[in-house]
Amino acid sequence: MDKQWEADVAYDGQSKTDVVASHGADVFGQEENHQVVMSAVQYEQRIKYKTLSWQLVAVLMIAEIVSNGMLSLPSSLAVVGIVPGLILIVFLGIFATYTAWLLVQFKLRHPEVHSMGDAGLILFGPFGREILAGGTVIFAIFATGGQLLAGQIALAGLSDNKLCLMLYTGIFAIPTLICSFPRTLDNLGWISIPSVLSIMIAGIVGMVGAGIHPVPDRQINVAVPTDFYSAFISITNPVFAYAGHFMFFIMVSEMKRPQDAMKAAYTLQIFATTFYAVFAAVVYIYIGNGVASPAFSSLDPKWMKAAYGIALPNFLIAGSLYAHTASKLFFVRIFRNSRHLHSHTLAGWGTWIVLVVIMNGAAFVLAVGVPIFNYLIGIAASLFAAWFTYGIAGAFWLHDEYHDRGGARAWARKPVQTALTALTFLSGLFICVAGTYVSIKAIVGAYQSGAVGAPFLC
């Protein structure tokens, strides 16, 4: 374990050494020496994971979270109105920052935690481990598929729909697969820099395009009275636009200084919340209530093509990050504490390649083979992302306070924090139940209206 990290002061004044003594060892062990002596003249170059700076983690987080999800935000404003919509976006950004802090604190106290599955083992035992690990993999695969569909829409728009949609998805899936192969996140981090630039520039281009070619006679509402179903299904767009916390443990595990993780989280949330609010407001003001989801599809054709073309690298890298996350969870679980984790072995690389291919292949098959895949993304996000981003973070703090600070008396000594974390848990529960309900109702409505097509449809 990094000696500087051990020396720094941690949670509530405890040293990192005390924390490590009371909990498990770091998931990747000691990586100070990246070479292992094999003989007097032969060395083996080892794979080092703990290489990320907080700046690169911030880039990875932005590349993963600020992606095609933001393109649905203007349509959410059209349903609930610009004022409630913007208030919700800002509130969720602040809420996501708070839950990120809870996740980071838990990770610092439990350096053995590599994924939500490991956290589930601490909270709920073996059953919790399988549920949270399975949820992470399922949501990551669905998120990869969502990015493949975003790439499909972009490629179709750029080429005026000259090819079969399934072919567009296949074309986009190939570079997504290739970019998923690096074993460590630092290699993905460097290619995530152009990914962040692409989505930022694409958003600016989209706003400029909307401003230059506004929709005449558009209608803009300050606030819209609506029923629960319509309101909540639109609210899920900004809720899940922040749904990237399920990757935090994996990213922090590969940091050189995990205690700097909140710097990355603050950078992410400030950028995401500001960019989301500005983009949603500007596009909605110029396009009005008829704005499509994704929003780029409402732009003048030339500006639409420019925005989609610039955004393509972000869709690709975000999909690669999701597939990498699902693969990494399995890989670390299989080879934890074995030489295959850090060494260039046939078993290690063979397993990694197979896992990456399986995760990307599953995402592709689901995206093109399941007619209701977009609705299933909503269900997966409700069942898992709602907990990973919001609810479960409250349980982490309540668990550590109870077990490490003296039981229920520890909760009583911090009534405000206890109340906040309890409300956080209940919020996750509400989003999970309500989001699942509206997603299932949307599927039923789609089948009744005949909007559901055939699988593998061109």
GROMACS .gro file of C-alpha atoms in nm:
model
  458
    1MET     CA    1   0.000   0.000   0.000
    2ASP     CA    2   0.117   0.350  -0.075
    3LYS     CA    3   0.313   0.466   0.232
    4GLN     CA    4   0.210   0.829   0.187
    5TRP     CA    5  -0.153   0.722   0.180
    6GLU     CA    6  -0.108   0.527   0.503
    7ALA     CA    7   0.047   0.829   0.672
    8ASP     CA    8  -0.229   1.072   0.590
    9VAL     CA    9  -0.513   1.138   0.828
   10ALA     CA   10  -0.841   0.976   0.736
   11TYR     CA   11  -1.201   0.951   0.846
   12ASP     CA   12  -1.276   1.131   1.174
   13GLY     CA   13  -0.907   1.170   1.262
   14GLN     CA   14  -0.805   0.805   1.231
   15SER     CA   15  -0.482   0.740   1.047
   16LYS     CA   16  -0.487   0.534   0.730
   17THR     CA   17  -0.266   0.282   0.910
   18ASP     CA   18  -0.532   0.236   1.179
   19VAL     CA   19  -0.800   0.197   0.915
   20VAL     CA   20  -0.604  -0.062   0.721
   21ALA     CA   21  -0.527  -0.250   1.042
   22SER     CA   22  -0.897  -0.277   1.122
   23HIS     CA   23  -1.014  -0.354   0.770
   24GLY     CA   24  -0.883  -0.547   0.468
   25ALA     CA   25  -0.574  -0.480   0.259
   26ASP     CA   26  -0.574  -0.271  -0.055
   27VAL     CA   27  -0.722  -0.459  -0.348
   28PHE     CA   28  -0.408  -0.421  -0.563
   29GLY     CA   29  -0.157  -0.457  -0.279
   30GLN     CA   30   0.181  -0.286  -0.288
   31GLU     CA   31   0.283  -0.155  -0.627
   32GLU     CA   32   0.587   0.054  -0.535
   33ASN     CA   33   0.814  -0.175  -0.735
   34HIS     CA   34   0.679  -0.235  -1.081
   35GLN     CA   35   0.943  -0.500  -1.160
   36VAL     CA   36   0.986  -0.841  -1.003
   37VAL     CA   37   1.326  -1.010  -1.011
   38MET     CA   38   1.298  -1.344  -1.190
   39SER     CA   39   1.670  -1.425  -1.191
   40ALA     CA   40   2.000  -1.245  -1.171
   41VAL     CA   41   1.958  -1.101  -1.519
   42GLN     CA   42   1.590  -1.141  -1.601
   43TYR     CA   43   1.303  -0.913  -1.498
   44GLU     CA   44   0.931  -0.931  -1.548
   45GLN     CA   45   0.753  -0.605  -1.625
   46ARG     CA   46   0.444  -0.599  -1.404
   47ILE     CA   47   0.107  -0.439  -1.469
   48LYS     CA   48   0.051  -0.146  -1.233
   49TYR     CA   49  -0.303  -0.035  -1.163
   50LYS     CA   50  -0.259   0.239  -0.903
   51THR     CA   51  -0.135   0.503  -1.147
   52LEU     CA   52  -0.423   0.750  -1.180
   53SER     CA   53  -0.397   1.111  -1.068
   54TRP     CA   54  -0.713   1.283  -0.944
   55GLN     CA   55  -0.710   1.498  -1.258
   56LEU     CA   56  -0.722   1.192  -1.482
   57VAL     CA   57  -0.995   1.038  -1.268
   58ALA     CA   58  -1.197   1.358  -1.311
   59VAL     CA   59  -1.155   1.324  -1.689
   60LEU     CA   60  -1.269   0.961  -1.675
   61MET     CA   61  -1.571   1.053  -1.465
   62ILE     CA   62  -1.673   1.335  -1.699
   63ALA     CA   63  -1.623   1.117  -2.008
   64GLU     CA   64  -1.843   0.848  -1.856
   65ILE     CA   65  -2.122   1.058  -1.703
   66VAL     CA   66  -2.148   1.366  -1.927
   67SER     CA   67  -2.246   1.179  -2.240
   68ASN     CA   68  -2.561   1.104  -2.437
   69GLY     CA   69  -2.768   1.134  -2.117
   70MET     CA   70  -2.750   1.512  -2.137
   71LEU     CA   71  -2.923   1.504  -2.476
   72SER     CA   72  -3.251   1.408  -2.308
   73LEU     CA   73  -3.252   1.697  -2.062
   74PRO     CA   74  -3.416   1.962  -2.286
   75SER     CA   75  -3.712   1.727  -2.343
   76SER     CA   76  -3.748   1.694  -1.965
   77LEU     CA   77  -3.781   2.073  -1.938
   78ALA     CA   78  -4.055   2.054  -2.201
   79VAL     CA   79  -4.258   1.822  -1.976
   80VAL     CA   80  -4.220   1.990  -1.635
   81GLY     CA   81  -4.126   2.346  -1.738
   82ILE     CA   82  -3.796   2.530  -1.743
   83VAL     CA   83  -3.793   2.646  -1.379
   84PRO     CA   84  -3.876   2.313  -1.209
   85GLY     CA   85  -3.648   2.136  -1.457
   86LEU     CA   86  -3.346   2.354  -1.384
   87ILE     CA   87  -3.407   2.339  -1.009
   88LEU     CA   88  -3.413   1.961  -1.034
   89ILE     CA   89  -3.089   1.946  -1.236
   90VAL     CA   90  -2.905   2.166  -0.984
   91PHE     CA   91  -3.049   1.982  -0.684
   92LEU     CA   92  -2.952   1.643  -0.824
   93GLY     CA   93  -2.600   1.771  -0.890
   94ILE     CA   94  -2.565   1.877  -0.526
   95PHE     CA   95  -2.720   1.551  -0.409
   96ALA     CA   96  -2.484   1.347  -0.628
   97THR     CA   97  -2.187   1.539  -0.483
   98TYR     CA   98  -2.298   1.447  -0.131
   99THR     CA   99  -2.342   1.080  -0.216
  100ALA     CA  100  -2.002   1.082  -0.390
  101TRP     CA  101  -1.851   1.204  -0.061
  102LEU     CA  102  -2.019   0.918   0.124
  103LEU     CA  103  -1.884   0.666  -0.127
  104VAL     CA  104  -1.531   0.804  -0.105
  105GLN     CA  105  -1.536   0.799   0.275
  106PHE     CA  106  -1.645   0.436   0.267
  107LYS     CA  107  -1.371   0.348   0.019
  108LEU     CA  108  -1.103   0.516   0.231
  109ARG     CA  109  -1.211   0.314   0.533
  110HIS     CA  110  -1.233  -0.007   0.331
  111PRO     CA  111  -0.940  -0.013   0.084
  112GLU     CA  112  -1.023  -0.375   0.003
  113VAL     CA  113  -1.341  -0.258  -0.172
  114HIS     CA  114  -1.295  -0.264  -0.548
  115SER     CA  115  -1.656  -0.263  -0.664
  116MET     CA  116  -2.012  -0.236  -0.542
  117GLY     CA  117  -2.002  -0.613  -0.500
  118ASP     CA  118  -1.725  -0.587  -0.239
  119ALA     CA  119  -1.923  -0.315  -0.063
  120GLY     CA  120  -2.229  -0.538  -0.065
  121LEU     CA  121  -2.028  -0.813   0.105
  122ILE     CA  122  -1.944  -0.574   0.391
  123LEU     CA  123  -2.301  -0.450   0.430
  124PHE     CA  124  -2.511  -0.758   0.364
  125GLY     CA  125  -2.282  -1.059   0.342
  126PRO     CA  126  -2.240  -1.298   0.045
  127PHE     CA  127  -2.596  -1.241  -0.078
  128GLY     CA  128  -2.541  -0.865  -0.088
  129ARG     CA  129  -2.216  -0.916  -0.276
  130GLU     CA  130  -2.384  -1.111  -0.554
  131ILE     CA  131  -2.676  -0.870  -0.583
  132LEU     CA  132  -2.465  -0.554  -0.605
  133ALA     CA  133  -2.199  -0.715  -0.825
  134GLY     CA  134  -2.467  -0.851  -1.057
  135GLY     CA  135  -2.638  -0.512  -1.066
  136THR     CA  136  -2.311  -0.344  -1.157
  137VAL     CA  137  -2.247  -0.580  -1.447
  138ILE     CA  138  -2.606  -0.565  -1.573
  139PHE     CA  139  -2.620  -0.186  -1.563
  140ALA     CA  140  -2.274  -0.154  -1.724
  141ILE     CA  141  -2.379  -0.381  -2.011
  142PHE     CA  142  -2.704  -0.190  -2.061
  143ALA     CA  143  -2.516   0.140  -2.047
  144THR     CA  144  -2.273   0.011  -2.311
  145GLY     CA  145  -2.571  -0.081  -2.527
  146GLY     CA  146  -2.715   0.266  -2.473
  147GLN     CA  147  -2.395   0.419  -2.606
  148LEU     CA  148  -2.405   0.186  -2.907
  149LEU     CA  149  -2.756   0.313  -2.983
  150ALA     CA  150  -2.632   0.672  -2.946
  151GLY     CA  151  -2.359   0.590  -3.197
  152GLN     CA  152  -2.619   0.432  -3.424
  153ILE     CA  153  -2.834   0.748  -3.416
  154ALA     CA  154  -2.530   0.967  -3.480
  155LEU     CA  155  -2.403   0.760  -3.774
  156ALA     CA  156  -2.751   0.738  -3.923
  157GLY     CA  157  -2.792   1.115  -3.900
  158LEU     CA  158  -2.451   1.178  -4.054
  159SER     CA  159  -2.525   0.950  -4.352
  160ASP     CA  160  -2.892   1.039  -4.400
  161ASN     CA  161  -3.000   0.685  -4.301
  162LYS     CA  162  -2.849   0.520  -4.607
  163LEU     CA  163  -2.768   0.195  -4.428
  164CYS     CA  164  -2.949  -0.054  -4.208
  165LEU     CA  165  -2.966   0.068  -3.848
  166MET     CA  166  -2.831  -0.263  -3.720
  167LEU     CA  167  -2.531  -0.218  -3.948
  168TYR     CA  168  -2.464   0.126  -3.799
  169THR     CA  169  -2.467  -0.031  -3.454
  170GLY     CA  170  -2.224  -0.300  -3.565
  171ILE     CA  171  -1.991  -0.044  -3.718
  172PHE     CA  172  -1.988   0.157  -3.397
  173ALA     CA  173  -1.947  -0.154  -3.181
  174ILE     CA  174  -1.608  -0.241  -3.335
  175PRO     CA  175  -1.409   0.064  -3.211
  176THR     CA  176  -1.598   0.048  -2.881
  177LEU     CA  177  -1.472  -0.308  -2.838
  178ILE     CA  178  -1.115  -0.214  -2.932
  179CYS     CA  179  -1.103   0.075  -2.686
  180SER     CA  180  -1.225  -0.155  -2.405
  181PHE     CA  181  -0.914  -0.376  -2.417
  182PRO     CA  182  -0.660  -0.181  -2.203
  183ARG     CA  183  -0.618  -0.359  -1.868
  184THR     CA  184  -0.568  -0.039  -1.667
  185LEU     CA  185  -0.778   0.275  -1.649
  186ASP     CA  186  -0.485   0.511  -1.704
  187ASN     CA  187  -0.467   0.399  -2.067
  188LEU     CA  188  -0.837   0.473  -2.106
  189GLY     CA  189  -0.787   0.799  -1.917
  190TRP     CA  190  -0.566   0.956  -2.180
  191ILE     CA  191  -0.805   0.879  -2.465
  192SER     CA  192  -1.087   1.012  -2.247
  193ILE     CA  193  -0.943   1.363  -2.275
  194PRO     CA  194  -1.057   1.402  -2.639
  195SER     CA  195  -1.382   1.236  -2.534
  196VAL     CA  196  -1.451   1.513  -2.281
  197LEU     CA  197  -1.357   1.778  -2.535
  198SER     CA  198  -1.585   1.621  -2.795
  199ILE     CA  199  -1.900   1.622  -2.583
  200MET     CA  200  -1.827   1.973  -2.455
  201ILE     CA  201  -1.771   2.112  -2.806
  202ALA     CA  202  -2.069   1.915  -2.941
  203GLY     CA  203  -2.289   2.068  -2.672
  204ILE     CA  204  -2.168   2.417  -2.762
  205VAL     CA  205  -2.226   2.349  -3.132
  206GLY     CA  206  -2.575   2.224  -3.048
  207MET     CA  207  -2.656   2.540  -2.853
  208VAL     CA  208  -2.519   2.763  -3.129
  209GLY     CA  209  -2.714   2.569  -3.391
  210ALA     CA  210  -3.035   2.603  -3.190
  211GLY     CA  211  -2.974   2.976  -3.148
  212ILE     CA  212  -2.905   3.037  -3.517
  213HIS     CA  213  -3.202   2.828  -3.632
  214PRO     CA  214  -3.468   2.861  -3.360
  215VAL     CA  215  -3.808   2.703  -3.409
  216PRO     CA  216  -4.058   2.972  -3.510
  217ASP     CA  217  -4.372   3.006  -3.298
  218ARG     CA  218  -4.220   2.775  -3.037
  219GLN     CA  219  -4.388   2.739  -2.701
  220ILE     CA  220  -4.188   2.767  -2.379
  221ASN     CA  221  -4.339   2.696  -2.039
  222VAL     CA  222  -4.211   2.824  -1.706
  223ALA     CA  223  -4.387   2.542  -1.521
  224VAL     CA  224  -4.623   2.269  -1.640
  225PRO     CA  225  -4.887   2.095  -1.425
  226THR     CA  226  -4.883   1.726  -1.516
  227ASP     CA  227  -4.968   1.380  -1.383
  228PHE     CA  228  -4.724   1.168  -1.182
  229TYR     CA  229  -4.644   0.926  -1.466
  230SER     CA  230  -4.554   1.195  -1.720
  231ALA     CA  231  -4.364   1.402  -1.465
  232PHE     CA  232  -4.160   1.116  -1.321
  233ILE     CA  233  -4.071   0.959  -1.654
  234SER     CA  234  -3.928   1.297  -1.755
  235ILE     CA  235  -3.756   1.338  -1.420
  236THR     CA  236  -3.572   1.010  -1.473
  237ASN     CA  237  -3.369   1.179  -1.747
  238PRO     CA  238  -3.184   1.420  -1.513
  239VAL     CA  239  -3.180   1.155  -1.237
  240PHE     CA  240  -2.996   0.906  -1.453
  241ALA     CA  241  -2.780   1.171  -1.621
  242TYR     CA  242  -2.580   1.161  -1.296
  243ALA     CA  243  -2.583   0.778  -1.274
  244GLY     CA  244  -2.212   0.703  -1.280
  245HIS     CA  245  -2.134   0.636  -0.916
  246PHE     CA  246  -2.129   0.260  -0.972
  247MET     CA  247  -1.782   0.305  -1.125
  248PHE     CA  248  -1.638   0.519  -0.843
  249PHE     CA  249  -1.492   0.234  -0.636
  250ILE     CA  250  -1.319   0.084  -0.939
  251MET     CA  251  -1.173   0.421  -1.039
  252VAL     CA  252  -1.059   0.516  -0.688
  253SER     CA  253  -0.895   0.173  -0.652
  254GLU     CA  254  -0.659   0.267  -0.935
  255MET     CA  255  -0.562   0.607  -0.793
  256LYS     CA  256  -0.211   0.679  -0.669
  257ARG     CA  257  -0.362   0.881  -0.383
  258PRO     CA  258  -0.719   0.766  -0.310
  259GLN     CA  259  -0.762   1.044  -0.056
  260ASP     CA  260  -0.769   1.290  -0.348
  261ALA     CA  261  -1.079   1.127  -0.492
  262MET     CA  262  -1.313   1.405  -0.382
  263LYS     CA  263  -1.117   1.655  -0.588
  264ALA     CA  264  -1.212   1.451  -0.893
  265ALA     CA  265  -1.574   1.423  -0.773
  266TYR     CA  266  -1.603   1.799  -0.715
  267THR     CA  267  -1.459   1.867  -1.061
  268LEU     CA  268  -1.707   1.625  -1.216
  269GLN     CA  269  -2.015   1.759  -1.041
  270ILE     CA  270  -1.934   2.128  -1.094
  271PHE     CA  271  -1.873   2.068  -1.464
  272ALA     CA  272  -2.169   1.833  -1.513
  273THR     CA  273  -2.425   2.040  -1.323
  274THR     CA  274  -2.323   2.365  -1.492
  275PHE     CA  275  -2.307   2.214  -1.839
  276TYR     CA  276  -2.634   2.024  -1.798
  277ALA     CA  277  -2.823   2.332  -1.681
  278VAL     CA  278  -2.687   2.563  -1.951
  279PHE     CA  279  -2.731   2.311  -2.232
  280ALA     CA  280  -3.084   2.211  -2.131
  281ALA     CA  281  -3.199   2.571  -2.087
  282VAL     CA  282  -3.048   2.711  -2.408
  283VAL     CA  283  -3.168   2.430  -2.633
  284TYR     CA  284  -3.517   2.432  -2.479
  285ILE     CA  285  -3.550   2.811  -2.510
  286TYR     CA  286  -3.470   2.803  -2.883
  287ILE     CA  287  -3.643   2.476  -2.978
  288GLY     CA  288  -3.939   2.483  -2.740
  289ASN     CA  289  -4.176   2.208  -2.633
  290GLY     CA  290  -4.122   2.012  -2.955
  291VAL     CA  291  -3.759   1.936  -2.871
  292ALA     CA  292  -3.667   1.575  -2.940
  293SER     CA  293  -3.471   1.329  -2.731
  294PRO     CA  294  -3.183   1.321  -2.819
  295ALA     CA  295  -3.186   1.698  -2.857
  296PHE     CA  296  -2.939   1.712  -3.146
  297SER     CA  297  -3.208   1.554  -3.366
  298SER     CA  298  -3.412   1.876  -3.333
  299LEU     CA  299  -3.141   2.093  -3.489
  300ASP     CA  300  -3.113   2.216  -3.846
  301PRO     CA  301  -2.971   1.923  -4.052
  302LYS     CA  302  -2.626   2.077  -4.098
  303TRP     CA  303  -2.592   2.163  -3.731
  304MET     CA  304  -2.731   1.824  -3.633
  305LYS     CA  305  -2.463   1.648  -3.836
  306ALA     CA  306  -2.191   1.872  -3.695
  307ALA     CA  307  -2.302   1.809  -3.335
  308TYR     CA  308  -2.338   1.432  -3.378
  309GLY     CA  309  -2.007   1.406  -3.563
  310ILE     CA  310  -1.820   1.590  -3.289
  311ALA     CA  311  -1.993   1.387  -3.013
  312LEU     CA  312  -1.906   1.046  -3.162
  313PRO     CA  313  -1.573   1.006  -2.974
  314ASN     CA  314  -1.753   1.060  -2.644
  315PHE     CA  315  -2.020   0.800  -2.718
  316LEU     CA  316  -1.746   0.556  -2.812
  317ILE     CA  317  -1.523   0.609  -2.507
  318ALA     CA  318  -1.817   0.611  -2.265
  319GLY     CA  319  -1.929   0.276  -2.404
  320SER     CA  320  -1.575   0.142  -2.369
  321LEU     CA  321  -1.557   0.257  -2.007
  322TYR     CA  322  -1.880   0.077  -1.921
  323ALA     CA  323  -1.768  -0.246  -2.088
  324HIS     CA  324  -1.428  -0.215  -1.920
  325THR     CA  325  -1.597  -0.177  -1.581
  326ALA     CA  326  -1.805  -0.494  -1.621
  327SER     CA  327  -1.498  -0.685  -1.738
  328LYS     CA  328  -1.276  -0.549  -1.459
  329LEU     CA  329  -1.521  -0.654  -1.187
  330PHE     CA  330  -1.511  -1.015  -1.306
  331PHE     CA  331  -1.137  -1.010  -1.372
  332VAL     CA  332  -1.038  -0.883  -1.027
  333ARG     CA  333  -1.275  -1.125  -0.859
  334ILE     CA  334  -1.129  -1.420  -1.052
  335PHE     CA  335  -0.761  -1.331  -1.011
  336ARG     CA  336  -0.754  -1.133  -0.687
  337ASN     CA  337  -0.437  -1.212  -0.488
  338SER     CA  338  -0.298  -1.419  -0.777
  339ARG     CA  339   0.002  -1.354  -1.002
  340HIS     CA  340  -0.229  -1.325  -1.305
  341LEU     CA  341  -0.358  -0.989  -1.179
  342HIS     CA  342  -0.024  -0.811  -1.217
  343SER     CA  343   0.173  -1.036  -1.452
  344HIS     CA  344   0.158  -1.077  -1.828
  345THR     CA  345   0.037  -1.437  -1.823
  346LEU     CA  346  -0.152  -1.627  -2.090
  347ALA     CA  347  -0.430  -1.705  -1.844
  348GLY     CA  348  -0.455  -1.340  -1.738
  349TRP     CA  349  -0.463  -1.187  -2.083
  350GLY     CA  350  -0.675  -1.467  -2.229
  351THR     CA  351  -0.937  -1.423  -1.959
  352TRP     CA  352  -0.934  -1.045  -1.996
  353ILE     CA  353  -0.986  -1.062  -2.374
  354VAL     CA  354  -1.270  -1.313  -2.339
  355LEU     CA  355  -1.442  -1.098  -2.074
  356VAL     CA  356  -1.418  -0.781  -2.284
  357VAL     CA  357  -1.557  -0.958  -2.590
  358ILE     CA  358  -1.843  -1.109  -2.388
  359MET     CA  359  -1.943  -0.776  -2.232
  360ASN     CA  360  -1.935  -0.587  -2.562
  361GLY     CA  361  -2.106  -0.874  -2.742
  362ALA     CA  362  -2.386  -0.886  -2.486
  363ALA     CA  363  -2.438  -0.511  -2.518
  364PHE     CA  364  -2.455  -0.534  -2.898
  365VAL     CA  365  -2.700  -0.826  -2.900
  366LEU     CA  366  -2.927  -0.653  -2.650
  367ALA     CA  367  -2.915  -0.321  -2.837
  368VAL     CA  368  -3.011  -0.466  -3.175
  369GLY     CA  369  -3.201  -0.778  -3.071
  370VAL     CA  370  -3.439  -0.651  -2.803
  371PRO     CA  371  -3.708  -0.417  -2.943
  372ILE     CA  372  -3.780  -0.267  -2.601
  373PHE     CA  373  -3.413  -0.218  -2.513
  374ASN     CA  374  -3.451   0.157  -2.449
  375TYR     CA  375  -3.722   0.083  -2.193
  376LEU     CA  376  -3.511  -0.190  -2.033
  377ILE     CA  377  -3.233   0.065  -1.983
  378GLY     CA  378  -3.480   0.264  -1.776
  379ILE     CA  379  -3.565  -0.043  -1.567
  380ALA     CA  380  -3.197  -0.129  -1.516
  381ALA     CA  381  -3.124   0.229  -1.417
  382SER     CA  382  -3.417   0.230  -1.173
  383LEU     CA  383  -3.325  -0.101  -1.015
  384PHE     CA  384  -2.951  -0.044  -0.986
  385ALA     CA  385  -2.829   0.305  -1.080
  386ALA     CA  386  -3.079   0.467  -0.844
  387TRP     CA  387  -2.917   0.277  -0.559
  388PHE     CA  388  -2.558   0.312  -0.673
  389THR     CA  389  -2.583   0.689  -0.727
  390TYR     CA  390  -2.815   0.781  -0.444
  391GLY     CA  391  -2.961   0.530  -0.197
  392ILE     CA  392  -2.687   0.285  -0.105
  393ALA     CA  393  -2.442   0.564  -0.014
  394GLY     CA  394  -2.654   0.639   0.293
  395ALA     CA  395  -2.630   0.276   0.402
  396PHE     CA  396  -2.249   0.292   0.380
  397TRP     CA  397  -2.226   0.576   0.631
  398LEU     CA  398  -2.486   0.426   0.864
  399HIS     CA  399  -2.302   0.093   0.860
  400ASP     CA  400  -1.960   0.236   0.944
  401GLU     CA  401  -2.091   0.463   1.216
  402TYR     CA  402  -2.281   0.177   1.377
  403HIS     CA  403  -2.002  -0.080   1.364
  404ASP     CA  404  -1.699   0.145   1.419
  405ARG     CA  405  -1.834   0.422   1.643
  406GLY     CA  406  -2.046   0.247   1.906
  407GLY     CA  407  -2.377   0.135   1.760
  408ALA     CA  408  -2.695   0.342   1.769
  409ARG     CA  409  -2.535   0.590   2.010
  410ALA     CA  410  -2.302   0.696   1.727
  411TRP     CA  411  -2.606   0.780   1.515
  412ALA     CA  412  -2.757   0.978   1.803
  413ARG     CA  413  -2.437   1.183   1.840
  414LYS     CA  414  -2.471   1.301   1.477
  415PRO     CA  415  -2.844   1.354   1.429
  416VAL     CA  416  -2.817   1.575   1.119
  417GLN     CA  417  -2.584   1.340   0.931
  418THR     CA  418  -2.789   1.040   1.041
  419ALA     CA  419  -3.107   1.201   0.914
  420LEU     CA  420  -2.944   1.297   0.582
  421THR     CA  421  -2.809   0.949   0.520
  422ALA     CA  422  -3.140   0.790   0.614
  423LEU     CA  423  -3.319   1.023   0.371
  424THR     CA  424  -3.058   0.937   0.108
  425PHE     CA  425  -3.140   0.570   0.148
  426LEU     CA  426  -3.514   0.638   0.128
  427SER     CA  427  -3.462   0.855  -0.181
  428GLY     CA  428  -3.290   0.567  -0.355
  429LEU     CA  429  -3.580   0.342  -0.260
  430PHE     CA  430  -3.834   0.589  -0.398
  431ILE     CA  431  -3.649   0.638  -0.727
  432CYS     CA  432  -3.610   0.262  -0.763
  433VAL     CA  433  -3.978   0.181  -0.710
  434ALA     CA  434  -4.122   0.478  -0.900
  435GLY     CA  435  -3.872   0.449  -1.185
  436THR     CA  436  -3.942   0.079  -1.229
  437TYR     CA  437  -4.317   0.145  -1.225
  438VAL     CA  438  -4.311   0.415  -1.494
  439SER     CA  439  -4.069   0.213  -1.710
  440ILE     CA  440  -4.293  -0.094  -1.700
  441LYS     CA  441  -4.599   0.120  -1.771
  442ALA     CA  442  -4.416   0.273  -2.069
  443ILE     CA  443  -4.341  -0.076  -2.205
  444VAL     CA  444  -4.706  -0.176  -2.174
  445GLY     CA  445  -4.810   0.143  -2.353
  446ALA     CA  446  -4.558   0.085  -2.630
  447TYR     CA  447  -4.691  -0.264  -2.697
  448GLN     CA  448  -5.052  -0.145  -2.690
  449SER     CA  449  -4.977   0.133  -2.940
  450GLY     CA  450  -4.782  -0.095  -3.172
  451ALA     CA  451  -4.463   0.105  -3.130
  452VAL     CA  452  -4.254  -0.204  -3.055
  453GLY     CA  453  -4.079  -0.343  -3.360
  454ALA     CA  454  -3.926  -0.683  -3.435
  455PRO     CA  455  -3.584  -0.795  -3.304
  456PHE     CA  456  -3.282  -0.740  -3.527
  457LEU     CA  457  -3.491  -0.508  -3.741
  458CYS     CA  458  -3.323  -0.303  -4.011
   0.00000   0.00000   0.00000
